[in-house]
Amino acid sequence: MEVLFVRFVFAIVAFIAAAVMIGLGIAQRTVFLEPAQVSMSAELSGGEADFIVIEPEALAAHPGKQTITVSGSPKAYLSYGRSSDVEAWLGQTPYVSVGHDAETGELTTEIVVTDPVDDGSSAAPVAPTPDADPEAAVPSPAGSDLWLDEFADALVVTTTIDVPDDISVLVSSDGGDELPSRVKIDWPLDNATPWAGPLIVGGALVFVLGIVLVITGFVKHRRSRGPRRNLPTGSRRGKLPSAPKPDRTQVGGRRAVGRAKRIAIVPLLVIPAMALTACSPDYWPSFDQQAVPETTAPATPTATTPPPEPGEESEETEAQPAVTVPQMERIMRRVAVFANEVDAAGDATAAAERFTGPALEARAANYTTRASLAEHPLPTPIPAAPLTLTLPQQATGWPRTVLTIAKNSDDPTVAPSALVLVQQSPRDNYQVLYAMSLAPDADVPEVAPASIGAPPISPEFKGLVLPTGQVAAAYADVLMKGESSEFAPLFDPEGDTLMEQLGPVGQQATNDGLPATADATYSNVVGESPTIALATNDAGALVTVSIEQTENVVPNDGGTIGFQPGPAAALSGFTGKSAKGVQRVIGVQLLFYVPGVGNESEDQIRLLGWSESLIGASEVP
């Protein structure tokens, strides 16, 4: 009986311990659970400004991702980008700066008017004049290429970001009349309860131990009340006594054993349920000693001052890459969609929103040609992705330049496109200045990563085999004279099929196809578009230029001549005959690799890509 008593005592202790352990474990996840986040908010009175800027110190008031909520207006807009870009876009426009006071631990607000941005362009934003229309004076930040991402919605906008120190958030009313009046920022807190899981599971195991003690105790007690060896007196006369009626204690014991068996099933159901509810990592101790991962936001690293640019004096202002890779991917998606739309519509005026210089000239001529010649092919589409190279200019202001190479994911047989995009001012979007197809097996040299960018190279820099400002004129001379040109030894002829088309061989083939009564003459001039040159890792440069080749076909017998049916006739609209002759103008966009002086492995300029298109046709002036 003493052993049985001890079993029941231990069972009671086990049940009490299990209740305490499970209760503490559940309490840690309920009544004792710490908040999952910390919040700060700022209230803004209406009419203070047209924009709100959440400064980096406010975003970094607490560690972790930032969940930003703006509300208090019918329309809300939120975007984020590098702080210097946000400030440049605002120009002299007043805005409400949301900062952080480390002493009080609260967000602060103040009206700020930034100094003018000296970006070297006349397109820099200026403050609205008093006589200007207030509604027209408020610019819209929506769709700007400066932002890493943007969000807009009615009434409330909420988004979660994870940004480094040099990022600011711009808030506006998205064209509405009222600026959002409340800004709230939430940061996650570590409210893990590492002992909740062990307490719950440990308590369940102790509970099972108590059940086992109870069951074994009842079994022991039942066996101890079995039949004895000594027979009653009545048995000696050959008469067996009647079986005694079970008393209440025995009946209760049997029922208790039955209940104990049923109770024993409970842990089989309870324990798995508890184990499932406690399987979250927040319920268990972590023995992982790895460092907290750095931010994954699509933002740039801290800007650093690069070494002096080739051929240029070093500047005190810190330079940073014009764009980040995620930013460029976003820009290219926009450009690709836009290009498809304007190409299908054939609207040259609309195309000027995203195209400029030789790229716009080529598309405008194509649209005019297709208006009269429906079977004329569309311009080469602009691929959105994937980007195999992104080389932004290291910039301190504007204009900014980016060179990118994109593959056509829809048709791998189409050659990758090399594009040069230019942003003239903070409030302008990037425009395609050059659009070329890479040559087959083009060997593009190694360049700096996009997070660093490449310094622009002065046209007069003499550290290359040929100054970048002379590359276009030299190649134009080679196209005219071929191997007899004094510049021919500077250019690698391997893989240069453009020379076969527009050089002396191609010109002779065109002459051979003319009637005997007509002659063709050719001339090449450097295009008016700027030369774009960005440094490579081996002290060379990637250089983009343009050339225009004019072909004049004139009669030599005193007669007249006109265009044959085709693109030139469609573009010119000239369907008659002329004694002066007719002319075509071919626009050529070129991408070269120019090696540095003393580069023994690379001593010739390589043509990496080009595009040529009919950009003009008319009667000879």
Coordinates of C-alpha atoms in Angstrom, one line a residue:
M1 CA 0.0 0.0 0.0
E2 CA 2.9 2.4 0.7
V3 CA 4.2 1.9 -2.9
L4 CA 0.7 2.5 -4.3
F5 CA 0.4 5.6 -2.2
V6 CA 3.7 6.9 -3.4
R7 CA 2.6 6.4 -7.0
F8 CA -0.5 8.5 -6.5
V9 CA 1.5 11.2 -4.8
F10 CA 4.0 11.4 -7.6
A11 CA 1.1 11.4 -10.1
I12 CA -0.5 14.4 -8.4
V13 CA 2.9 16.2 -8.3
A14 CA 3.3 15.4 -12.1
F15 CA -0.2 16.8 -12.8
I16 CA 0.5 20.0 -10.9
A17 CA 4.0 20.4 -12.5
A18 CA 2.5 19.8 -16.0
A19 CA -0.3 22.4 -15.4
V20 CA 2.3 25.0 -14.2
M21 CA 4.6 24.3 -17.2
I22 CA 1.9 24.3 -19.8
G23 CA 0.3 27.4 -18.2
L24 CA 3.6 29.3 -18.2
G25 CA 4.3 28.3 -21.8
I26 CA 0.8 29.4 -23.0
A27 CA 1.1 32.6 -20.9
Q28 CA 4.3 33.6 -22.7
R29 CA 2.5 33.5 -26.0
T30 CA -0.6 35.3 -24.7
V31 CA -0.7 37.5 -21.6
F32 CA 3.1 38.0 -21.3
L33 CA 3.7 38.3 -25.0
E34 CA 5.6 41.5 -26.0
P35 CA 4.4 43.7 -28.9
A36 CA 5.4 42.5 -32.3
Q37 CA 6.3 46.0 -33.5
V38 CA 7.1 49.6 -32.4
S39 CA 5.4 52.5 -34.0
M40 CA 5.9 56.2 -34.5
S41 CA 3.6 58.7 -36.2
A42 CA 3.6 62.4 -37.1
E43 CA 0.6 64.6 -37.7
L44 CA 0.8 67.3 -40.3
S45 CA -1.6 70.3 -40.7
G46 CA -3.0 71.0 -44.1
G47 CA -1.6 73.7 -46.4
E48 CA 2.0 73.5 -45.1
A49 CA 3.5 72.2 -48.4
D50 CA 2.8 70.0 -51.4
F51 CA 5.2 67.2 -50.4
I52 CA 6.4 65.2 -47.4
V53 CA 9.9 63.8 -47.2
I54 CA 10.6 61.1 -44.6
E55 CA 14.3 61.5 -43.9
P56 CA 16.8 58.7 -43.5
E57 CA 17.2 59.3 -39.8
A58 CA 13.4 58.8 -39.3
L59 CA 13.5 55.5 -41.3
A60 CA 16.5 54.3 -39.2
A61 CA 15.0 55.3 -35.8
H62 CA 14.7 51.5 -35.1
P63 CA 16.4 48.6 -36.7
G64 CA 14.5 46.3 -39.2
K65 CA 12.2 46.8 -42.1
Q66 CA 10.0 49.9 -42.2
T67 CA 6.3 49.6 -42.7
I68 CA 5.1 53.1 -43.8
T69 CA 1.5 54.2 -43.8
V70 CA 0.3 57.5 -45.1
S71 CA -3.3 58.6 -44.7
G72 CA -5.5 61.6 -44.3
S73 CA -6.2 62.6 -48.0
P74 CA -8.5 61.3 -50.8
K75 CA -5.4 60.2 -52.7
A76 CA -2.0 59.2 -51.4
Y77 CA 1.2 58.6 -53.2
L78 CA 4.5 57.3 -51.9
S79 CA 7.8 56.7 -53.6
Y80 CA 11.4 56.2 -52.3
G81 CA 14.8 56.8 -53.8
R82 CA 18.2 58.1 -53.0
S83 CA 18.1 61.1 -50.7
S84 CA 20.2 63.2 -53.1
D85 CA 17.8 62.3 -56.0
V86 CA 14.7 63.2 -53.9
E87 CA 16.3 66.5 -53.0
A88 CA 17.2 67.2 -56.6
W89 CA 13.8 66.4 -57.9
L90 CA 12.2 68.8 -55.4
G91 CA 14.5 71.6 -56.3
Q92 CA 13.3 74.8 -54.6
T93 CA 9.8 73.4 -53.9
P94 CA 9.0 73.6 -50.2
Y95 CA 8.3 70.3 -48.4
V96 CA 7.6 69.0 -44.9
S97 CA 10.6 67.1 -43.6
V98 CA 9.8 64.2 -41.2
G99 CA 12.9 63.5 -39.1
H100 CA 13.6 61.9 -35.7
D101 CA 14.5 63.3 -32.4
A102 CA 16.8 60.8 -30.6
E103 CA 16.3 62.5 -27.2
T104 CA 12.5 62.4 -27.2
G105 CA 12.2 59.3 -29.4
E106 CA 9.6 61.0 -31.5
L107 CA 9.2 62.0 -35.1
T108 CA 9.7 65.7 -35.9
T109 CA 8.3 67.9 -38.7
E110 CA 9.6 71.1 -40.2
I111 CA 9.2 73.1 -43.5
V112 CA 12.3 72.9 -45.7
V113 CA 13.2 74.8 -48.9
T114 CA 16.2 73.3 -50.6
D115 CA 18.9 75.3 -52.3
P116 CA 18.8 75.3 -56.1
V117 CA 20.5 72.2 -57.7
D118 CA 23.4 73.2 -60.0
D119 CA 23.1 70.4 -62.5
G120 CA 24.4 72.4 -65.5
S121 CA 21.2 72.3 -67.4
S122 CA 18.5 74.9 -68.0
A123 CA 15.9 72.3 -67.3
A124 CA 16.6 72.4 -63.5
P125 CA 13.4 72.9 -61.5
V126 CA 12.6 76.3 -60.2
A127 CA 10.2 77.6 -57.6
P128 CA 6.8 78.5 -59.0
T129 CA 6.2 82.2 -59.5
P130 CA 3.5 84.0 -57.6
D131 CA 1.4 84.6 -60.7
A132 CA 1.5 80.9 -61.7
D133 CA -1.5 78.7 -61.5
P134 CA -1.1 76.9 -58.1
E135 CA -2.5 73.6 -59.5
A136 CA -0.3 73.7 -62.5
A137 CA 2.8 74.7 -60.4
V138 CA 2.7 71.5 -58.4
P139 CA 4.6 68.8 -60.3
S140 CA 3.7 65.1 -60.1
P141 CA 6.4 62.7 -58.9
A142 CA 4.5 59.7 -60.3
G143 CA 6.4 57.8 -63.0
S144 CA 9.7 59.4 -62.4
D145 CA 12.8 57.3 -63.2
L146 CA 14.5 58.5 -60.1
W147 CA 12.5 56.3 -57.8
L148 CA 13.4 52.8 -56.8
D149 CA 9.7 52.1 -56.4
E150 CA 6.4 53.9 -56.0
F151 CA 2.9 53.2 -54.7
A152 CA -0.5 55.0 -54.9
D153 CA -4.0 54.3 -53.6
A154 CA -7.1 56.0 -52.4
L155 CA -7.2 57.2 -48.8
V156 CA -4.4 55.1 -47.4
V157 CA -1.1 53.7 -48.8
T158 CA 0.8 51.1 -46.8
T159 CA 4.1 49.5 -47.9
T160 CA 7.0 47.7 -46.3
I161 CA 10.5 48.6 -47.4
D162 CA 14.0 47.7 -46.2
V163 CA 16.4 50.5 -47.0
P164 CA 19.9 51.7 -46.1
D165 CA 20.9 55.1 -44.7
D166 CA 20.9 57.1 -48.0
I167 CA 17.2 56.6 -48.9
S168 CA 14.4 59.0 -48.4
V169 CA 10.6 58.6 -48.9
L170 CA 8.6 61.1 -50.9
V171 CA 4.9 61.5 -50.1
S172 CA 2.3 63.5 -52.1
S173 CA -1.4 63.7 -52.8
D174 CA -1.0 62.0 -56.2
G175 CA -2.7 64.9 -57.9
G176 CA -5.3 65.5 -55.2
D177 CA -6.0 68.7 -53.5
E178 CA -5.0 67.7 -50.0
L179 CA -1.7 66.3 -48.8
P180 CA -1.8 63.3 -46.5
S181 CA -2.0 64.5 -42.9
R182 CA -0.6 61.5 -41.0
V183 CA 2.6 59.5 -41.5
K184 CA 3.1 56.3 -39.4
I185 CA 6.2 54.1 -39.4
D186 CA 6.3 50.6 -37.9
W187 CA 9.4 48.5 -37.2
P188 CA 9.2 44.8 -36.2
L189 CA 10.3 43.8 -32.7
D190 CA 11.7 40.5 -31.6
N191 CA 8.9 39.1 -29.5
A192 CA 10.1 35.5 -29.7
T193 CA 9.5 33.3 -26.6
P194 CA 12.2 30.7 -26.8
W195 CA 11.0 28.9 -23.7
A196 CA 7.4 28.6 -24.6
G197 CA 7.9 25.5 -26.7
P198 CA 10.0 23.6 -24.2
L199 CA 7.6 24.5 -21.4
I200 CA 4.5 23.3 -23.3
V201 CA 6.1 20.1 -24.6
G202 CA 7.8 19.4 -21.3
G203 CA 4.6 19.9 -19.5
A204 CA 2.8 17.6 -21.8
L205 CA 5.5 14.9 -21.2
V206 CA 5.1 15.3 -17.4
F207 CA 1.4 15.1 -17.8
V208 CA 1.8 11.8 -19.7
L209 CA 4.1 10.6 -16.8
G210 CA 1.4 11.4 -14.3
I211 CA -1.2 9.4 -16.4
V212 CA 1.2 6.4 -16.5
L213 CA 1.6 6.6 -12.7
V214 CA -2.2 6.6 -12.2
I215 CA -2.8 3.7 -14.6
T216 CA -0.1 1.5 -13.1
G217 CA -1.3 2.4 -9.6
F218 CA -4.8 1.3 -10.4
V219 CA -3.6 -1.9 -12.0
K220 CA -1.4 -2.7 -9.0
H221 CA -4.3 -2.0 -6.6
R222 CA -6.6 -4.2 -8.6
R223 CA -4.2 -7.1 -8.6
S224 CA -3.7 -6.8 -4.9
R225 CA -7.5 -7.5 -4.3
G226 CA -7.5 -10.8 -6.1
P227 CA -8.5 -14.3 -4.6
R228 CA -6.6 -15.7 -1.5
R229 CA -5.2 -19.2 -0.9
N230 CA -7.3 -19.8 2.3
L231 CA -10.8 -21.1 1.6
P232 CA -13.8 -20.2 3.7
T233 CA -15.2 -22.7 6.3
G234 CA -18.2 -23.6 4.2
S235 CA -16.0 -25.2 1.6
R236 CA -15.0 -28.1 3.9
R237 CA -18.6 -29.4 3.9
G238 CA -18.5 -29.4 0.1
K239 CA -20.5 -26.4 -0.2
L240 CA -19.0 -23.4 -1.9
P241 CA -19.9 -20.0 -0.6
S242 CA -21.7 -17.6 -2.8
A243 CA -19.6 -14.9 -4.3
P244 CA -19.7 -11.8 -2.3
K245 CA -21.4 -8.8 -3.8
P246 CA -19.0 -6.2 -4.9
D247 CA -19.1 -3.2 -2.7
R248 CA -19.2 0.4 -3.8
T249 CA -15.4 0.6 -3.5
Q250 CA -14.7 -2.2 -5.9
V251 CA -17.2 -1.0 -8.4
G252 CA -15.8 2.5 -8.2
G253 CA -12.3 1.1 -8.7
R254 CA -13.3 -0.7 -11.9
R255 CA -15.0 2.5 -13.1
A256 CA -12.0 4.5 -12.2
V257 CA -9.7 2.1 -14.1
G258 CA -12.0 2.5 -17.1
R259 CA -11.9 6.2 -16.9
A260 CA -8.1 6.1 -16.5
K261 CA -7.9 4.1 -19.8
R262 CA -10.0 6.7 -21.5
I263 CA -8.0 9.5 -20.0
A264 CA -4.8 7.8 -21.3
I265 CA -6.1 8.5 -24.8
V266 CA -6.3 12.3 -24.2
P267 CA -2.5 12.8 -24.4
L268 CA -2.4 11.0 -27.7
L269 CA -4.6 13.8 -29.0
V270 CA -3.4 16.7 -26.9
I271 CA 0.3 16.3 -27.4
P272 CA 0.4 16.4 -31.2
A273 CA -1.8 19.5 -31.1
M274 CA 0.5 21.2 -28.6
A275 CA 3.5 20.1 -30.7
L276 CA 2.0 21.6 -33.8
T277 CA 1.1 24.9 -32.1
A278 CA 4.6 25.1 -30.7
C279 CA 6.5 24.3 -33.9
S280 CA 7.2 28.0 -34.8
P281 CA 10.8 29.1 -34.4
D282 CA 9.6 31.8 -32.1
Y283 CA 8.7 29.1 -29.5
W284 CA 12.2 27.6 -29.3
P285 CA 15.7 28.7 -28.4
S286 CA 17.9 29.6 -31.3
F287 CA 21.4 28.4 -31.4
D288 CA 22.2 30.0 -34.8
Q289 CA 25.0 32.4 -34.2
Q290 CA 25.0 33.9 -37.8
A291 CA 25.0 37.6 -38.1
V292 CA 21.8 39.5 -39.0
P293 CA 21.7 39.8 -42.8
E294 CA 22.2 43.2 -44.3
T295 CA 19.4 45.1 -46.0
T296 CA 18.0 43.6 -49.2
A297 CA 16.5 46.9 -50.4
P298 CA 17.2 47.8 -54.1
A299 CA 19.3 50.8 -53.2
T300 CA 22.8 52.0 -53.8
P301 CA 25.7 51.6 -51.4
T302 CA 27.2 54.5 -49.7
A303 CA 28.6 56.9 -52.3
T304 CA 32.4 57.1 -52.4
T305 CA 34.6 59.6 -54.1
P306 CA 36.1 57.9 -57.2
P307 CA 39.7 58.5 -58.4
P308 CA 40.1 61.4 -60.8
E309 CA 38.4 60.7 -64.1
P310 CA 40.5 60.1 -67.1
G311 CA 41.4 63.4 -68.7
E312 CA 39.4 65.3 -66.0
E313 CA 40.2 67.1 -62.8
S314 CA 38.9 65.4 -59.6
E315 CA 35.9 67.0 -58.0
E316 CA 35.1 67.6 -54.4
T317 CA 31.5 66.5 -54.8
E318 CA 30.9 62.8 -54.2
A319 CA 30.0 61.0 -57.3
Q320 CA 27.6 58.1 -57.4
P321 CA 26.3 55.8 -60.1
A322 CA 23.4 57.3 -62.1
V323 CA 21.1 54.3 -61.4
T324 CA 21.0 51.1 -59.6
V325 CA 20.3 47.7 -61.3
P326 CA 16.7 47.4 -60.0
Q327 CA 16.1 51.0 -61.0
M328 CA 17.4 50.3 -64.5
E329 CA 15.3 47.2 -64.8
R330 CA 12.3 49.2 -63.9
I331 CA 13.2 52.0 -66.4
M332 CA 13.8 49.4 -69.2
R333 CA 10.4 47.8 -68.6
R334 CA 8.8 51.2 -69.0
V335 CA 10.8 52.1 -72.1
A336 CA 10.0 48.7 -73.7
V337 CA 6.3 49.0 -73.1
F338 CA 6.3 52.6 -74.3
A339 CA 8.3 51.8 -77.5
N340 CA 5.9 49.0 -78.4
E341 CA 3.0 51.4 -78.1
V342 CA 4.4 54.3 -80.1
D343 CA 5.9 51.9 -82.8
A344 CA 2.4 50.4 -83.3
A345 CA 0.8 53.9 -83.4
G346 CA 3.6 55.4 -85.5
D347 CA 3.4 58.6 -83.5
A348 CA 6.7 60.5 -83.7
T349 CA 5.5 63.3 -81.4
A350 CA 4.7 60.9 -78.7
A351 CA 8.0 59.0 -79.2
A352 CA 9.9 62.1 -78.3
E353 CA 8.9 61.4 -74.6
R354 CA 11.3 58.5 -74.4
F355 CA 13.6 58.9 -77.5
T356 CA 16.0 61.6 -78.5
G357 CA 18.8 62.2 -81.0
P358 CA 19.7 59.5 -83.5
A359 CA 17.3 57.0 -81.9
L360 CA 14.3 59.3 -82.3
E361 CA 15.4 60.4 -85.8
A362 CA 15.5 56.7 -86.9
R363 CA 12.0 56.0 -85.4
A364 CA 10.4 59.1 -86.8
A365 CA 11.7 58.3 -90.3
N366 CA 10.3 54.7 -89.9
Y367 CA 6.9 56.0 -88.9
T368 CA 6.8 58.3 -91.9
T369 CA 7.8 55.5 -94.3
R370 CA 5.2 53.1 -92.9
A371 CA 2.5 55.6 -93.3
S372 CA 2.9 55.3 -97.1
L373 CA 4.5 51.8 -97.2
A374 CA 2.5 49.5 -94.9
E375 CA 4.7 46.5 -95.5
H376 CA 7.8 48.4 -94.3
P377 CA 9.1 46.6 -91.1
L378 CA 8.7 48.1 -87.7
P379 CA 11.8 49.4 -85.8
T380 CA 13.7 46.9 -83.8
P381 CA 11.8 46.4 -80.6
I382 CA 13.4 47.5 -77.3
P383 CA 13.8 44.5 -75.1
A384 CA 12.9 44.9 -71.4
A385 CA 15.0 42.0 -70.0
P386 CA 17.2 40.4 -69.2
L387 CA 19.9 43.1 -68.8
T388 CA 23.3 41.5 -69.3
L389 CA 25.2 44.7 -68.7
T390 CA 24.3 47.9 -66.8
L391 CA 27.0 50.6 -66.8
P392 CA 25.8 53.9 -65.2
Q393 CA 27.9 57.0 -65.3
Q394 CA 29.4 58.2 -62.1
A395 CA 27.6 61.4 -61.7
T396 CA 27.4 64.4 -59.4
G397 CA 24.6 66.2 -61.3
W398 CA 22.9 66.2 -64.6
P399 CA 22.7 65.2 -67.4
R400 CA 23.3 61.5 -66.5
T401 CA 24.1 58.6 -68.8
V402 CA 23.6 54.9 -68.7
L403 CA 24.8 52.2 -71.1
T404 CA 22.9 48.9 -71.0
I405 CA 22.8 45.7 -73.0
A406 CA 19.5 43.8 -73.1
K407 CA 18.6 40.4 -74.6
N408 CA 15.4 39.7 -76.3
S409 CA 13.8 37.1 -74.1
D410 CA 11.0 36.5 -76.5
D411 CA 13.2 35.7 -79.5
P412 CA 16.8 34.5 -78.7
T413 CA 17.7 34.7 -82.4
V414 CA 17.5 38.5 -82.3
A415 CA 20.8 40.1 -81.5
P416 CA 21.0 41.8 -78.0
S417 CA 20.5 45.5 -78.0
A418 CA 22.9 48.1 -76.7
L419 CA 21.2 51.2 -75.5
V420 CA 22.5 54.5 -74.3
L421 CA 20.0 56.5 -72.2
V422 CA 20.3 60.1 -71.0
Q423 CA 18.5 62.0 -68.3
Q424 CA 18.8 65.7 -68.9
S425 CA 17.5 66.9 -65.5
P426 CA 16.0 65.5 -62.2
R427 CA 12.4 65.9 -63.4
D428 CA 13.1 64.5 -66.9
N429 CA 12.8 60.7 -67.5
Y430 CA 15.6 58.8 -69.2
Q431 CA 15.5 59.0 -73.0
V432 CA 17.1 56.5 -75.5
L433 CA 19.8 58.4 -77.3
Y434 CA 21.4 55.5 -79.1
A435 CA 19.8 52.1 -79.9
M436 CA 22.1 49.5 -81.6
S437 CA 22.3 45.8 -82.2
L438 CA 25.4 44.0 -80.9
A439 CA 27.6 42.5 -83.6
P440 CA 27.8 38.7 -83.8
D441 CA 30.2 37.4 -81.1
A442 CA 30.9 40.9 -79.9
D443 CA 33.5 40.8 -77.1
V444 CA 32.4 43.4 -74.7
P445 CA 35.3 44.2 -72.3
E446 CA 34.9 44.0 -68.5
V447 CA 33.4 47.1 -66.8
A448 CA 32.9 48.2 -63.3
P449 CA 29.8 46.8 -61.4
A450 CA 26.7 49.0 -61.5
S451 CA 27.1 49.7 -57.8
I452 CA 30.2 51.7 -58.7
G453 CA 29.6 52.9 -62.2
A454 CA 32.1 54.3 -64.7
P455 CA 33.6 57.7 -65.0
P456 CA 32.9 59.6 -68.3
I457 CA 35.9 60.2 -70.4
S458 CA 36.7 63.6 -71.9
P459 CA 36.7 63.8 -75.7
E460 CA 40.2 65.2 -75.5
F461 CA 41.6 62.5 -73.2
K462 CA 44.9 61.2 -74.8
G463 CA 45.2 58.1 -72.8
L464 CA 43.4 56.0 -75.5
V465 CA 44.7 54.9 -78.9
L466 CA 42.4 57.6 -80.3
P467 CA 40.7 60.4 -78.4
T468 CA 37.0 59.6 -78.1
G469 CA 36.1 62.9 -79.7
Q470 CA 37.9 61.8 -83.0
V471 CA 36.5 58.3 -83.2
A472 CA 33.4 59.2 -85.3
A473 CA 35.3 61.3 -87.8
A474 CA 38.0 58.6 -88.2
Y475 CA 35.6 55.8 -88.8
A476 CA 33.6 58.0 -91.3
D477 CA 36.8 58.4 -93.2
V478 CA 37.4 54.7 -93.2
L479 CA 33.9 54.1 -94.5
M480 CA 34.7 56.4 -97.4
K481 CA 38.2 55.3 -98.3
G482 CA 38.5 51.8 -96.9
E483 CA 42.1 50.5 -96.5
S484 CA 43.5 53.7 -98.1
S485 CA 42.3 55.8 -95.1
E486 CA 45.0 56.9 -92.8
F487 CA 42.9 55.8 -89.9
A488 CA 42.3 52.3 -91.2
P489 CA 45.1 50.7 -89.2
L490 CA 43.4 51.9 -86.0
F491 CA 40.2 49.8 -86.6
D492 CA 39.9 46.0 -86.4
P493 CA 38.3 44.8 -89.6
E494 CA 37.3 41.4 -88.2
G495 CA 33.6 41.1 -87.8
D496 CA 32.9 44.6 -89.2
T497 CA 30.2 43.7 -91.7
L498 CA 29.0 47.3 -91.7
M499 CA 32.2 48.1 -93.7
E500 CA 31.0 45.7 -96.4
Q501 CA 27.6 47.4 -96.6
L502 CA 28.4 51.1 -96.4
G503 CA 32.1 51.1 -97.3
P504 CA 33.7 51.2 -100.7
V505 CA 32.6 47.6 -101.5
G506 CA 29.0 48.4 -100.7
Q507 CA 29.1 51.7 -102.6
Q508 CA 30.5 50.0 -105.7
A509 CA 27.8 47.4 -105.5
T510 CA 25.1 50.2 -105.5
N511 CA 26.8 51.9 -108.5
D512 CA 26.8 48.7 -110.4
G513 CA 23.1 48.4 -109.9
L514 CA 22.3 51.8 -111.3
P515 CA 21.5 52.4 -115.0
A516 CA 24.3 53.7 -117.2
T517 CA 22.6 57.1 -117.3
A518 CA 23.1 57.7 -113.6
D519 CA 26.0 58.0 -111.2
A520 CA 26.1 57.8 -107.4
T521 CA 28.4 59.8 -105.1
Y522 CA 28.8 59.4 -101.3
S523 CA 29.8 61.6 -98.4
N524 CA 30.0 60.9 -94.7
V525 CA 29.6 63.4 -91.9
V526 CA 29.7 63.1 -88.1
G527 CA 26.3 63.2 -86.5
E528 CA 25.2 66.1 -84.3
S529 CA 24.5 63.8 -81.3
P530 CA 27.0 63.9 -78.4
T531 CA 29.8 61.3 -78.1
I532 CA 29.2 59.2 -75.0
A533 CA 32.3 57.5 -73.6
L534 CA 32.5 55.5 -70.4
A535 CA 35.6 53.9 -68.9
T536 CA 36.3 50.1 -68.9
N537 CA 38.3 48.2 -66.3
D538 CA 41.4 47.9 -68.6
A539 CA 41.8 51.7 -69.0
G540 CA 39.9 51.6 -72.3
A541 CA 36.5 53.1 -73.1
L542 CA 33.1 52.2 -74.6
V543 CA 32.2 54.9 -77.1
T544 CA 29.0 55.6 -78.8
V545 CA 28.8 58.0 -81.8
S546 CA 26.7 58.6 -84.9
I547 CA 27.5 59.1 -88.6
E548 CA 25.3 60.2 -91.5
Q549 CA 26.1 58.9 -95.0
T550 CA 24.5 60.7 -97.9
E551 CA 24.0 59.0 -101.3
N552 CA 23.4 61.3 -104.3
V553 CA 22.2 59.7 -107.5
V554 CA 22.3 62.1 -110.4
P555 CA 21.7 61.7 -114.1
N556 CA 24.8 61.9 -116.3
D557 CA 23.1 62.3 -119.7
G558 CA 21.2 65.5 -119.1
G559 CA 18.0 63.6 -118.4
T560 CA 16.0 63.1 -115.2
I561 CA 15.9 60.5 -112.5
G562 CA 13.6 59.6 -109.6
F563 CA 13.2 57.1 -106.7
Q564 CA 12.3 53.6 -107.4
P565 CA 9.2 52.4 -105.5
G566 CA 10.3 51.6 -102.0
P567 CA 11.2 53.1 -98.6
A568 CA 13.1 56.1 -100.0
A569 CA 10.1 57.1 -102.2
A570 CA 7.7 56.6 -99.3
L571 CA 9.8 58.7 -96.9
S572 CA 10.5 61.5 -99.4
G573 CA 7.0 61.7 -100.8
F574 CA 8.7 62.7 -104.1
T575 CA 7.2 60.6 -106.9
G576 CA 8.4 62.6 -109.9
K577 CA 11.6 62.9 -111.8
S578 CA 14.4 65.4 -111.3
A579 CA 17.2 66.6 -113.4
K580 CA 19.2 67.4 -110.2
G581 CA 18.9 63.9 -109.0
V582 CA 17.7 62.3 -105.7
Q583 CA 19.5 61.6 -102.4
R584 CA 19.2 59.3 -99.5
V585 CA 20.6 59.8 -96.0
I586 CA 21.5 56.8 -93.9
G587 CA 21.8 57.3 -90.2
V588 CA 24.4 55.1 -88.5
Q589 CA 24.6 54.6 -84.7
L590 CA 27.9 52.9 -83.5
L591 CA 29.3 51.4 -80.4
F592 CA 33.1 51.0 -80.2
Y593 CA 35.6 49.7 -77.8
V594 CA 38.6 52.0 -77.7
P595 CA 41.6 50.5 -75.9
G596 CA 44.0 52.4 -73.8
V597 CA 47.5 53.4 -74.8
G598 CA 50.0 50.6 -74.0
N599 CA 47.4 47.9 -74.0
E600 CA 49.5 45.2 -75.8
S601 CA 46.6 42.7 -76.1
E602 CA 44.2 45.3 -77.5
D603 CA 45.7 47.8 -79.9
Q604 CA 42.9 48.3 -82.4
I605 CA 39.4 49.9 -82.0
R606 CA 36.7 47.2 -82.2
L607 CA 33.2 47.8 -83.6
L608 CA 30.9 46.1 -81.0
G609 CA 27.5 47.1 -82.4
W610 CA 25.6 49.3 -84.8
S611 CA 22.3 50.2 -86.4
E612 CA 21.7 51.8 -89.7
S613 CA 18.5 53.2 -91.0
L614 CA 17.1 55.5 -93.7
I615 CA 16.5 58.8 -92.0
G616 CA 16.2 61.1 -95.0
A617 CA 15.2 61.1 -98.7
S618 CA 14.6 64.0 -101.1
E619 CA 15.4 65.6 -104.4
V620 CA 19.0 66.8 -104.5
P621 CA 19.0 70.4 -103.2

